[in-house]
Coordinates of C-alpha atoms and ligand atoms in Angstrom, one line a residue:
M1 CA 15.5 -20.8 25.9
S2 CA 18.8 -22.6 26.3
H3 CA 22.0 -21.0 24.9
K4 CA 24.2 -23.9 26.0
W5 CA 26.0 -24.3 22.7
G6 CA 24.7 -21.1 21.2
F7 CA 26.7 -18.2 20.1
V8 CA 24.7 -15.1 19.4
I9 CA 25.2 -12.7 16.5
L10 CA 23.0 -9.7 16.8
F11 CA 22.5 -7.0 14.1
F12 CA 19.9 -5.3 11.9
S13 CA 19.4 -5.4 8.2
V14 CA 19.6 -2.3 6.1
V15 CA 16.2 -0.9 5.2
C16 CA 15.8 -0.6 1.5
G17 CA 12.4 0.8 0.6
I18 CA 9.3 -1.4 0.5
G19 CA 9.6 -4.9 1.8
A20 CA 12.6 -4.3 4.1
Y21 CA 13.8 -7.4 5.8
I22 CA 12.6 -8.0 9.3
P23 CA 15.7 -7.7 11.6
H24 CA 16.9 -11.0 13.0
R25 CA 19.9 -12.5 14.8
Y26 CA 21.9 -15.7 14.1
H27 CA 22.7 -18.5 16.5
F28 CA 25.5 -21.0 15.7
F29 CA 25.3 -24.5 17.1
N30 CA 28.3 -26.8 17.2
E31 CA 26.3 -30.1 17.1
N32 CA 26.2 -32.5 14.2
K33 CA 22.7 -32.8 12.6
T34 CA 21.3 -33.6 9.2
W35 CA 19.8 -30.6 7.4
S36 CA 16.2 -31.6 8.4
E37 CA 17.1 -32.3 12.0
A38 CA 18.7 -28.9 12.1
Q39 CA 15.6 -27.3 10.5
T40 CA 13.4 -28.9 13.1
Y41 CA 15.6 -27.7 15.9
C42 CA 15.7 -24.2 14.6
R43 CA 11.9 -24.0 14.0
E44 CA 11.2 -25.3 17.5
N45 CA 13.6 -23.1 19.3
Y46 CA 14.0 -20.1 17.1
T47 CA 12.5 -18.9 13.8
D48 CA 14.1 -21.2 11.2
L49 CA 17.5 -22.2 9.7
A50 CA 19.4 -19.1 8.7
T51 CA 18.3 -16.9 5.8
I52 CA 21.0 -14.5 4.5
N53 CA 19.5 -11.5 2.8
N54 CA 22.5 -9.4 1.7
M55 CA 26.2 -8.8 1.8
R56 CA 26.0 -7.1 5.1
E57 CA 24.5 -10.1 6.8
M58 CA 26.9 -12.4 5.0
K59 CA 29.9 -10.5 6.3
K60 CA 28.6 -10.6 9.9
L61 CA 28.0 -14.3 9.6
N62 CA 31.5 -14.9 8.1
H63 CA 33.1 -13.0 10.9
T64 CA 31.4 -15.0 13.6
L65 CA 32.0 -18.4 12.0
M66 CA 35.6 -17.5 11.8
K67 CA 35.7 -16.6 15.5
E68 CA 33.9 -19.9 16.3
N69 CA 36.4 -21.7 14.0
A70 CA 33.4 -23.4 12.3
K71 CA 34.5 -25.6 9.3
K72 CA 31.1 -26.1 7.7
A73 CA 27.6 -25.2 8.8
W74 CA 24.1 -25.6 7.4
I75 CA 22.1 -22.6 6.2
G76 CA 18.4 -22.6 5.2
L77 CA 18.7 -22.8 1.5
Q78 CA 17.3 -26.0 -0.1
R79 CA 16.8 -27.0 -3.8
E80 CA 13.1 -27.4 -4.3
G81 CA 10.5 -27.1 -7.0
P82 CA 10.7 -25.4 -10.4
G83 CA 13.2 -22.6 -11.1
K84 CA 12.5 -19.0 -11.3
W85 CA 14.2 -15.9 -12.7
Q86 CA 15.6 -13.5 -10.2
W87 CA 18.1 -10.7 -9.8
S88 CA 21.5 -11.0 -8.2
L89 CA 21.1 -7.8 -6.3
A90 CA 18.7 -9.0 -3.6
D91 CA 17.1 -5.6 -3.0
Q92 CA 13.3 -6.2 -3.2
T93 CA 12.8 -3.0 -5.2
F94 CA 14.3 -4.9 -8.1
Y95 CA 11.6 -7.4 -8.3
R96 CA 8.6 -5.8 -6.8
D97 CA 5.4 -7.6 -7.9
G98 CA 3.6 -5.9 -10.7
D99 CA 6.4 -4.1 -12.4
N100 CA 8.9 -6.8 -13.3
Y101 CA 10.5 -5.8 -16.5
T102 CA 12.0 -8.2 -19.0
N103 CA 13.4 -7.7 -22.5
W104 CA 13.9 -11.2 -23.9
R105 CA 14.7 -11.6 -27.6
S106 CA 11.7 -13.3 -29.3
G107 CA 11.8 -17.0 -28.7
E108 CA 13.9 -16.6 -25.5
P109 CA 14.4 -17.9 -22.9
N110 CA 14.5 -21.3 -24.6
S111 CA 16.6 -23.3 -22.1
V112 CA 18.8 -24.6 -24.9
G113 CA 22.3 -26.0 -24.2
D114 CA 24.2 -26.7 -20.9
N115 CA 23.4 -24.6 -17.8
P116 CA 21.0 -22.1 -19.5
Y117 CA 20.5 -20.3 -16.2
C118 CA 22.2 -17.0 -16.7
V119 CA 21.3 -14.0 -18.9
E120 CA 23.3 -12.0 -21.4
M121 CA 22.3 -8.8 -23.1
Y122 CA 23.1 -8.7 -26.8
K123 CA 25.1 -5.7 -28.0
D124 CA 23.3 -5.3 -31.3
D125 CA 19.7 -4.9 -30.0
G126 CA 19.9 -4.8 -26.2
K127 CA 17.6 -7.8 -26.0
W128 CA 18.2 -10.8 -23.6
N129 CA 19.1 -14.4 -24.0
D130 CA 19.5 -17.3 -21.5
G131 CA 23.1 -18.6 -21.9
N132 CA 25.5 -21.1 -20.4
C133 CA 26.6 -19.7 -17.0
L134 CA 30.1 -21.3 -17.5
N135 CA 30.8 -19.3 -20.7
S136 CA 33.3 -16.5 -20.4
K137 CA 31.7 -13.2 -21.3
F138 CA 32.2 -9.5 -20.7
F139 CA 29.9 -8.2 -18.0
V140 CA 28.4 -5.0 -16.5
C141 CA 28.6 -4.1 -12.8
Y142 CA 26.2 -1.8 -10.9
E143 CA 28.0 0.9 -8.9
E144 CA 25.7 2.2 -6.1
K145 CA 28.0 5.0 -5.1
N146 CA 28.4 6.7 -8.5
T147 CA 26.3 9.4 -10.1
I148 CA 23.7 8.6 -12.8
T149 CA 26.2 8.8 -15.6
N150 CA 28.5 6.1 -14.5
K151 CA 26.5 3.7 -12.3
Y152 CA 26.9 1.1 -15.0
V153 CA 30.5 -0.2 -15.2
V154 CA 31.5 -2.3 -18.2
I155 CA 34.4 -4.6 -17.2
N156 CA 36.9 -5.2 -19.9
E157 CA 37.5 -8.8 -18.9
T158 CA 35.6 -12.0 -19.6
K159 CA 34.4 -14.3 -16.8
S160 CA 31.9 -17.0 -16.1
W161 CA 28.6 -15.6 -14.7
H162 CA 29.5 -16.5 -11.1
D163 CA 33.0 -15.2 -11.3
A164 CA 31.5 -12.0 -12.8
Q165 CA 29.2 -11.8 -9.8
I166 CA 32.0 -12.2 -7.3
Y167 CA 34.1 -9.5 -9.2
C168 CA 31.2 -7.0 -9.2
R169 CA 30.5 -7.6 -5.5
E170 CA 34.1 -7.2 -4.5
N171 CA 34.9 -4.2 -6.7
H172 CA 31.5 -2.5 -7.1
T173 CA 28.0 -3.3 -5.8
D174 CA 26.7 -6.2 -7.8
L175 CA 26.0 -7.4 -11.3
I176 CA 23.6 -5.0 -13.1
S177 CA 19.8 -5.2 -12.6
V178 CA 17.5 -3.8 -15.2
R179 CA 14.2 -2.4 -14.1
N180 CA 12.7 -0.7 -17.1
Q181 CA 13.2 0.2 -20.8
T182 CA 15.0 3.5 -19.9
E183 CA 17.6 1.6 -17.9
N184 CA 17.9 -1.1 -20.5
D185 CA 18.6 1.6 -23.2
E186 CA 21.2 3.2 -20.9
I187 CA 23.0 -0.1 -20.3
W188 CA 22.8 -1.0 -24.0
K189 CA 24.5 2.3 -24.9
V190 CA 27.4 1.6 -22.6
I191 CA 28.0 -1.9 -23.9
N192 CA 27.8 -0.9 -27.5
S193 CA 31.5 -1.0 -27.9
S194 CA 32.0 -4.5 -26.4
V195 CA 32.1 -7.8 -28.2
G196 CA 29.0 -10.0 -28.4
G197 CA 26.8 -10.3 -25.4
V198 CA 27.5 -9.2 -21.8
W199 CA 26.3 -10.9 -18.6
I200 CA 23.6 -9.1 -16.6
G201 CA 22.4 -10.0 -13.1
L202 CA 19.5 -12.2 -14.0
F203 CA 19.7 -15.9 -13.2
N204 CA 17.4 -18.9 -12.8
D205 CA 17.5 -21.2 -9.9
S206 CA 15.3 -23.5 -7.8
W207 CA 16.8 -22.9 -4.4
K208 CA 14.3 -21.9 -1.7
W209 CA 14.8 -20.6 1.8
S210 CA 13.5 -22.7 4.6
D211 CA 11.6 -19.8 6.2
Q212 CA 9.8 -19.2 2.8
S213 CA 11.3 -15.8 2.4
N214 CA 12.0 -14.8 -1.2
S215 CA 15.4 -13.3 -0.9
S216 CA 17.4 -13.9 -4.1
F217 CA 20.7 -13.3 -2.4
R218 CA 23.1 -16.2 -3.2
Y219 CA 26.8 -16.5 -2.4
W220 CA 27.9 -19.6 -4.1
S221 CA 31.6 -20.5 -4.5
S222 CA 32.4 -20.3 -8.2
N223 CA 33.4 -24.0 -7.8
K224 CA 30.1 -25.2 -6.4
T225 CA 27.3 -23.9 -8.5
S226 CA 25.7 -27.1 -9.7
G227 CA 27.0 -30.1 -7.8
G228 CA 23.5 -31.5 -7.9
L229 CA 23.1 -31.8 -4.1
N230 CA 20.1 -30.4 -2.5
C231 CA 21.1 -28.6 0.7
S232 CA 23.6 -25.8 1.3
A233 CA 26.3 -24.9 3.8
V234 CA 28.9 -22.3 4.4
S235 CA 32.3 -23.9 4.4
E236 CA 35.7 -22.8 5.3
S237 CA 37.3 -24.9 2.5
E238 CA 35.4 -22.7 0.1
K239 CA 36.5 -19.5 1.9
R240 CA 33.0 -19.4 3.4
Y241 CA 31.2 -19.1 0.2
W242 CA 28.3 -21.4 0.0
S243 CA 28.4 -24.9 -1.4
D244 CA 25.8 -27.6 -2.1
V245 CA 26.0 -30.6 0.3
D246 CA 24.2 -33.9 0.6
C247 CA 21.2 -33.2 3.0
T248 CA 21.9 -36.4 5.1
E249 CA 25.4 -35.3 6.0
K250 CA 25.7 -34.3 9.7
L251 CA 27.0 -30.8 10.3
P252 CA 26.8 -27.9 12.8
F253 CA 24.2 -25.4 11.8
I254 CA 23.0 -21.8 12.0
C255 CA 19.5 -20.8 13.1
H256 CA 18.0 -17.3 12.9
E257 CA 15.5 -15.6 15.0
N258 CA 13.2 -12.9 13.9
K259 CA 13.0 -9.8 16.0
L260 CA 9.2 -9.5 15.7
I261 CA 6.6 -12.1 15.9
L262 CA 2.8 -11.8 15.1
V263 CA 0.7 -13.9 17.5
K264 CA -2.6 -14.6 15.8
E265 CA -4.5 -15.3 19.0
N266 CA -7.2 -12.9 20.2
L267 CA -6.3 -11.7 23.7
T268 CA -6.9 -8.6 25.8
W269 CA -3.9 -6.2 26.1
R270 CA -3.0 -7.5 29.5
E271 CA -3.2 -11.2 28.4
A272 CA -1.1 -10.3 25.3
L273 CA 1.6 -8.6 27.5
R274 CA 1.7 -11.7 29.8
Y275 CA 1.9 -14.0 26.7
C276 CA 4.8 -12.1 25.2
R277 CA 6.7 -11.9 28.4
N278 CA 6.3 -15.7 29.1
H279 CA 7.0 -16.9 25.5
H280 CA 9.3 -14.3 24.0
H281 CA 10.6 -11.0 25.3
D282 CA 7.9 -8.3 25.5
L283 CA 5.1 -6.6 23.6
V284 CA 6.8 -4.6 20.9
S285 CA 8.0 -1.1 21.5
V286 CA 8.2 1.1 18.4
R287 CA 10.9 3.6 19.0
T288 CA 12.0 4.5 15.4
E289 CA 10.5 4.8 12.0
E290 CA 12.4 1.7 10.9
M291 CA 10.8 -0.3 13.6
Q292 CA 7.4 1.1 12.6
L293 CA 8.0 -0.1 9.0
W294 CA 8.7 -3.6 10.2
V295 CA 5.7 -3.5 12.4
K296 CA 3.5 -2.5 9.4
E297 CA 5.0 -5.4 7.5
V298 CA 4.1 -7.9 10.2
A299 CA 0.7 -6.4 11.1
Q300 CA -0.7 -6.8 7.6
N301 CA -0.9 -10.6 8.2
A302 CA -3.1 -10.2 11.3
S303 CA -6.7 -11.7 11.4
T304 CA -8.0 -8.7 13.5
E305 CA -8.5 -5.2 12.3
H306 CA -6.1 -3.9 15.0
V307 CA -3.0 -5.4 16.6
W308 CA -1.7 -4.7 20.1
L309 CA 1.6 -2.9 20.6
G310 CA 3.3 -2.3 24.0
L311 CA 1.7 1.1 24.2
R312 CA -0.1 2.1 27.4
H313 CA -1.8 5.2 28.8
T314 CA -1.8 6.3 32.4
C315 CA -5.0 8.0 33.4
A316 CA -3.4 9.1 36.7
L317 CA -0.7 11.1 35.0
G318 CA -2.4 11.6 31.6
F319 CA 0.3 10.4 29.2
W320 CA 1.3 7.5 26.9
Y321 CA 4.4 5.3 27.4
W322 CA 6.0 2.0 26.2
V323 CA 5.7 -1.0 28.5
N324 CA 9.4 -1.4 28.6
G325 CA 9.4 1.9 30.5
E326 CA 10.5 4.2 27.7
M327 CA 9.1 7.6 26.8
I328 CA 7.4 8.0 23.4
C329 CA 9.7 9.9 21.0
Y330 CA 8.8 8.6 17.6
Q331 CA 5.0 8.5 17.0
D332 CA 2.7 7.5 14.2
W333 CA -0.8 8.0 15.6
A334 CA -4.0 8.1 13.4
P335 CA -5.6 11.5 13.4
G336 CA -7.5 12.2 16.7
N337 CA -5.7 9.4 18.6
G338 CA -3.0 9.5 21.2
T339 CA -2.6 13.3 21.4
G340 CA -5.8 14.5 23.0
F341 CA -7.9 13.7 26.0
E342 CA -8.4 10.0 26.7
D343 CA -11.7 8.6 28.1
C344 CA -10.6 7.2 31.4
S345 CA -14.1 6.7 32.8
H346 CA -14.3 2.9 32.3
E347 CA -10.9 1.4 31.9
E348 CA -7.3 2.1 31.0
R349 CA -6.5 2.9 27.3
T350 CA -3.9 0.9 25.4
G351 CA -2.4 1.2 21.9
A352 CA -2.7 -0.9 18.8
V353 CA -1.7 -0.6 15.1
Q354 CA -4.2 -0.9 12.3
S355 CA -3.6 -4.1 10.2
G356 CA -4.9 -2.5 7.0
G357 CA -5.0 1.0 5.4
E358 CA -2.4 3.4 6.7
R359 CA -1.4 1.1 9.6
K360 CA -1.2 3.9 12.1
W361 CA -1.6 3.7 15.9
I362 CA -4.9 4.0 17.6
S363 CA -6.1 4.2 21.2
L364 CA -8.4 1.3 22.4
P365 CA -9.8 0.1 25.7
Q366 CA -7.6 -2.7 27.0
S367 CA -10.3 -5.3 27.2
K368 CA -10.6 -5.6 23.4
K369 CA -9.4 -9.0 22.1
L370 CA -6.8 -8.6 19.4
N371 CA -3.8 -10.3 17.7
F372 CA -0.5 -8.8 19.0
I373 CA 3.2 -8.4 18.1
C374 CA 5.9 -9.6 20.5
S375 CA 9.6 -8.7 20.3
T376 CA 11.7 -11.8 20.7
Y377 CA 14.8 -10.3 22.2
E378 CA 16.1 -7.1 23.6
D379 CA 17.7 -4.9 21.0
L380 CA 20.9 -3.3 22.1
F381 CA 21.2 -0.9 19.2
Y382 CA 18.9 1.9 20.1
Ligands
LIG1 C1 30.9 -33.5 14.1 O1 31.4 -34.5 13.2 C2 32.8 -34.3 12.8 C3 33.1 -35.2 11.7 O2 32.5 -36.5 11.9 C4 33.7 -34.4 14.0 O3 35.0 -34.2 13.7 C5 33.2 -33.4 15.1 O4 34.0 -33.6 16.2 C6 31.7 -33.6 15.4 N1 31.4 -32.4 16.2 C7 30.6 -32.6 17.3 C8 30.3 -31.4 18.1 O5 30.2 -33.7 17.7
LIG2 C1 15.2 -27.1 21.5 O1 16.2 -26.8 22.4 C2 16.2 -27.7 23.5 C3 17.2 -27.2 24.5 O2 18.4 -26.7 23.9 C4 16.5 -29.1 23.1 O3 16.5 -30.0 24.2 C5 15.4 -29.5 22.1 O4 15.7 -30.8 21.6 C6 15.4 -28.5 21.0 N1 14.3 -28.9 20.1 C7 14.5 -29.6 19.0 C8 13.3 -29.9 18.1 O5 15.6 -30.1 18.7
LIG3 C1 13.4 -20.7 -15.3 O1 12.3 -20.2 -14.5 C2 11.0 -20.5 -15.0 C3 10.0 -19.9 -14.1 O2 10.1 -18.5 -14.1 C4 10.9 -22.0 -15.2 O3 9.6 -22.2 -15.8 C5 12.0 -22.5 -16.2 O4 11.9 -23.9 -16.3 C6 13.3 -22.1 -15.6 N1 14.3 -22.4 -16.7 C7 15.3 -23.2 -16.4 C8 16.3 -23.4 -17.6 O5 15.6 -23.6 -15.4
LIG4 C1 7.9 -10.6 -10.1 O1 9.0 -11.4 -9.7 C2 8.7 -12.1 -8.5 C3 10.0 -12.8 -8.1 O2 10.5 -13.6 -9.1 C4 7.6 -13.1 -8.7 O3 7.3 -13.8 -7.5 C5 6.4 -12.3 -9.2 O4 5.4 -13.2 -9.5 C6 6.7 -11.4 -10.4 N1 5.5 -10.6 -10.7 C7 5.1 -10.4 -11.9 C8 3.9 -9.5 -12.1 O5 5.6 -11.0 -12.9
LIG5 C1 40.4 -4.0 -23.2 O1 41.6 -4.7 -23.0 C2 42.4 -4.9 -24.1 C3 43.6 -5.8 -23.7 O2 43.2 -6.7 -22.8 C4 42.8 -3.6 -24.8 O3 43.5 -3.9 -25.9 C5 41.6 -2.8 -25.0 O4 41.9 -1.5 -25.5 C6 40.7 -2.6 -23.8 N1 39.5 -1.9 -24.1 C7 39.0 -0.9 -23.4 C8 37.8 -0.3 -23.9 O5 39.6 -0.5 -22.4
LIG6 C1 38.7 -6.5 -8.4 O1 39.4 -5.7 -9.3 C2 40.8 -5.9 -9.4 C3 41.4 -4.9 -10.4 O2 40.7 -4.8 -11.5 C4 41.0 -7.4 -9.9 O3 42.4 -7.6 -9.9 C5 40.4 -8.3 -8.9 O4 40.5 -9.6 -9.3 C6 38.9 -8.0 -8.7 N1 38.2 -8.8 -7.7 C7 37.7 -10.0 -8.0 C8 37.0 -10.7 -6.9 O5 37.6 -10.4 -9.2
LIG7 C1 13.3 3.3 -14.4 O1 13.7 2.8 -13.1 C2 14.4 3.8 -12.4 C3 14.8 3.1 -11.1 O2 13.7 2.6 -10.4 C4 13.6 5.0 -12.1 O3 14.3 6.0 -11.4 C5 13.1 5.6 -13.4 O4 12.3 6.7 -13.2 C6 12.4 4.6 -14.3 N1 12.1 5.1 -15.5 C7 10.9 4.9 -16.1 C8 10.7 5.5 -17.5 O5 10.0 4.2 -15.6
LIG8 C1 26.1 1.2 -31.6 O1 27.2 1.4 -32.5 C2 26.8 1.4 -33.9 C3 28.0 1.5 -34.8 O2 28.9 0.6 -34.4 C4 25.8 2.5 -34.1 O3 25.3 2.4 -35.5 C5 24.6 2.4 -33.2 O4 23.8 3.5 -33.3 C6 25.1 2.3 -31.8 N1 24.0 2.2 -30.9 C7 23.8 2.9 -29.8 C8 22.6 2.5 -28.9 O5 24.6 3.7 -29.4
LIG9 C1 38.0 -23.1 -6.4 O1 38.9 -24.3 -6.3 C2 40.2 -24.0 -6.4 C3 41.0 -25.3 -6.4 O2 40.3 -26.3 -5.7 C4 40.6 -23.1 -5.2 O3 42.0 -22.8 -5.3 C5 39.8 -21.8 -5.2 O4 40.1 -21.0 -4.1 C6 38.3 -22.2 -5.2 N1 37.6 -20.9 -5.4 C7 36.7 -20.5 -4.5 C8 36.0 -19.2 -4.8 O5 36.5 -21.0 -3.5
LIG10 C1 35.5 -14.5 5.2 O1 36.5 -13.7 5.9 C2 37.8 -14.1 5.4 C3 38.8 -13.3 6.3 O2 38.4 -12.0 6.4 C4 38.0 -13.8 4.0 O3 39.2 -14.2 3.5 C5 36.9 -14.5 3.2 O4 37.0 -14.2 1.8 C6 35.5 -14.2 3.7 N1 34.6 -15.0 3.0 C7 33.4 -14.5 2.6 C8 32.5 -15.4 2.0 O5 33.1 -13.3 2.8
LIG11 C1 -9.7 -13.5 16.1 O1 -10.7 -12.6 15.7 C2 -10.9 -12.5 14.2 C3 -11.8 -11.3 13.9 O2 -12.9 -11.3 14.8 C4 -11.3 -13.8 13.7 O3 -11.5 -13.7 12.3 C5 -10.3 -14.8 14.0 O4 -10.7 -16.1 13.6 C6 -10.0 -14.9 15.5 N1 -8.9 -15.8 15.8 C7 -8.9 -16.7 16.7 C8 -7.7 -17.6 16.8 O5 -9.9 -16.9 17.5
LIG12 C1 -8.7 7.2 16.1 O1 -8.5 6.7 14.8 C2 -9.5 6.0 14.2 C3 -9.1 5.5 12.9 O2 -8.7 6.5 12.0 C4 -10.8 6.8 14.2 O3 -11.9 6.0 13.7 C5 -11.1 7.4 15.5 O4 -12.2 8.2 15.5 C6 -9.9 8.1 16.1 N1 -10.2 8.4 17.5 C7 -10.5 9.7 17.9 C8 -10.7 9.9 19.3 O5 -10.5 10.6 17.1

């Protein structure tokens, strides 16, 4: 893969419970392309146009764009399809399927008025209403670091929804998210003394990530929330907040590359190893619990019951090792696998992860034909 104009930013996302984001790295390209040309380039040579999942990733990206002196660069967010309600704090535990909590006042949301894309909580009954994002209201921030009693911070200032979001992210963690009735009551209690309604972190938009991931993380400049244009870029003139841009403009761009890739072809272990080394980096080595969580996430989309890992047994010496030459430290074997005697009478044993159930490791003869997981680059952080 050519890195002629590329500049590589390498890092890992934070794990936050179920649905942690697969680690990836960004590549900046100082070539002018339209948004779709850039998308094609990124999909062909990497994973996709950049997805930004949280503040940590945004800070890394900002830092590198500054070093590269990039004025404006495409990211993977595009306006598409109907809108949906999502939380400002893009931690997937806030909108896990099946337990989405809402507390709309009856008849809401009714999409009445200008920009009815932001949500306020009424002080009189704690119920919600969709309101004009540009209205100035008091707001409640979420403070991750504090104890249970003051994780909700009511700000004694009025701001538009977007400026409230910027304020909360700079001074606390984010605008407040509400996951259940208990939390709603707690927040309602702390806003009781304020005037009218307060902004909470729920908003409605129709922006989608090019790689189909569902991260609700947004970082719009307060000046550029509804310019009506359908593609998005990070721009220096907006202090590297995001702004909407005409998709046919020609700009430099940022691709991202996922660390792990599931190959849905049925190959023997040796063929899979050769495939990964020719097309990517290697068969995946799972050296930490974090990596195993990501492997489980990827493995569940396989078409075979088991999925090859870079795990290999040596009959001559009687132990398991990773193909990249490392010893096995972290392990997640299914009961009866990996730790006892291996049947070496016919062929070498190799290791796979189950694609369903507990998704633990099992020992299999290497001639089985399975899907497999490649790593796409060497990680320097272990
Ligand atoms: C991209 O276009 C801008 C504006 O037209 C121009 O200033 C810049 O030099 C171009 N960059 C490259 C790498 O061609
Ligand atoms: C992928 O990268 C190669 C080399 O940098 C480039 O020639 C090719 O055009 C790229 N693919 C697309 C679809 O742009
Ligand atoms: C908000 O999202 C819903 C889908 O959840 C959509 O049907 C509705 O039209 C959106 N409302 C607005 C005002 O965009
Ligand atoms: C929960 O929210 C997510 C994200 O908006 C949505 O995709 C999902 O369908 C919702 N689930 C339920 C049960 O409402
Ligand atoms: C909020 O600020 C106003 C002045 O801006 C002040 O009079 C008021 O006491 C403040 N309220 C609280 C609860 O701090
Ligand atoms: C953070 O809080 C300080 C003090 O209340 C305030 O002056 C500043 O404007 C806040 N930051 C943002 C981005 O609003
Ligand atoms: C409400 O959500 C919080 C955070 O997920 C959780 O700790 C708490 O137990 C939940 N309460 C109820 C009654 O579900
Ligand atoms: C809010 O304040 C009113 C009086 O101003 C009081 O009657 C009500 O019980 C309070 N509600 C809560 C949830 O504390
Ligand atoms: C919004 O625009 C004003 C004037 O153009 C500028 O001074 C300000 O920095 C912009 N705000 C942001 C967050 O980019
Ligand atoms: C990017 O970094 C610069 C310099 O540290 C800072 O002024 C700017 O606010 C940052 N922008 C974003 C979007 O984080
Ligand atoms: C791989 O094997 C599975 C299970 O036998 C099968 O469902 C799938 O279609 C096969 N995939 C390919 C690409 O042959
Ligand atoms: C390895 O684990 C699988 C799945 O739990 C089980 O069916 C198999 O019997 C185990 N192998 C041995 C040797 O116990």
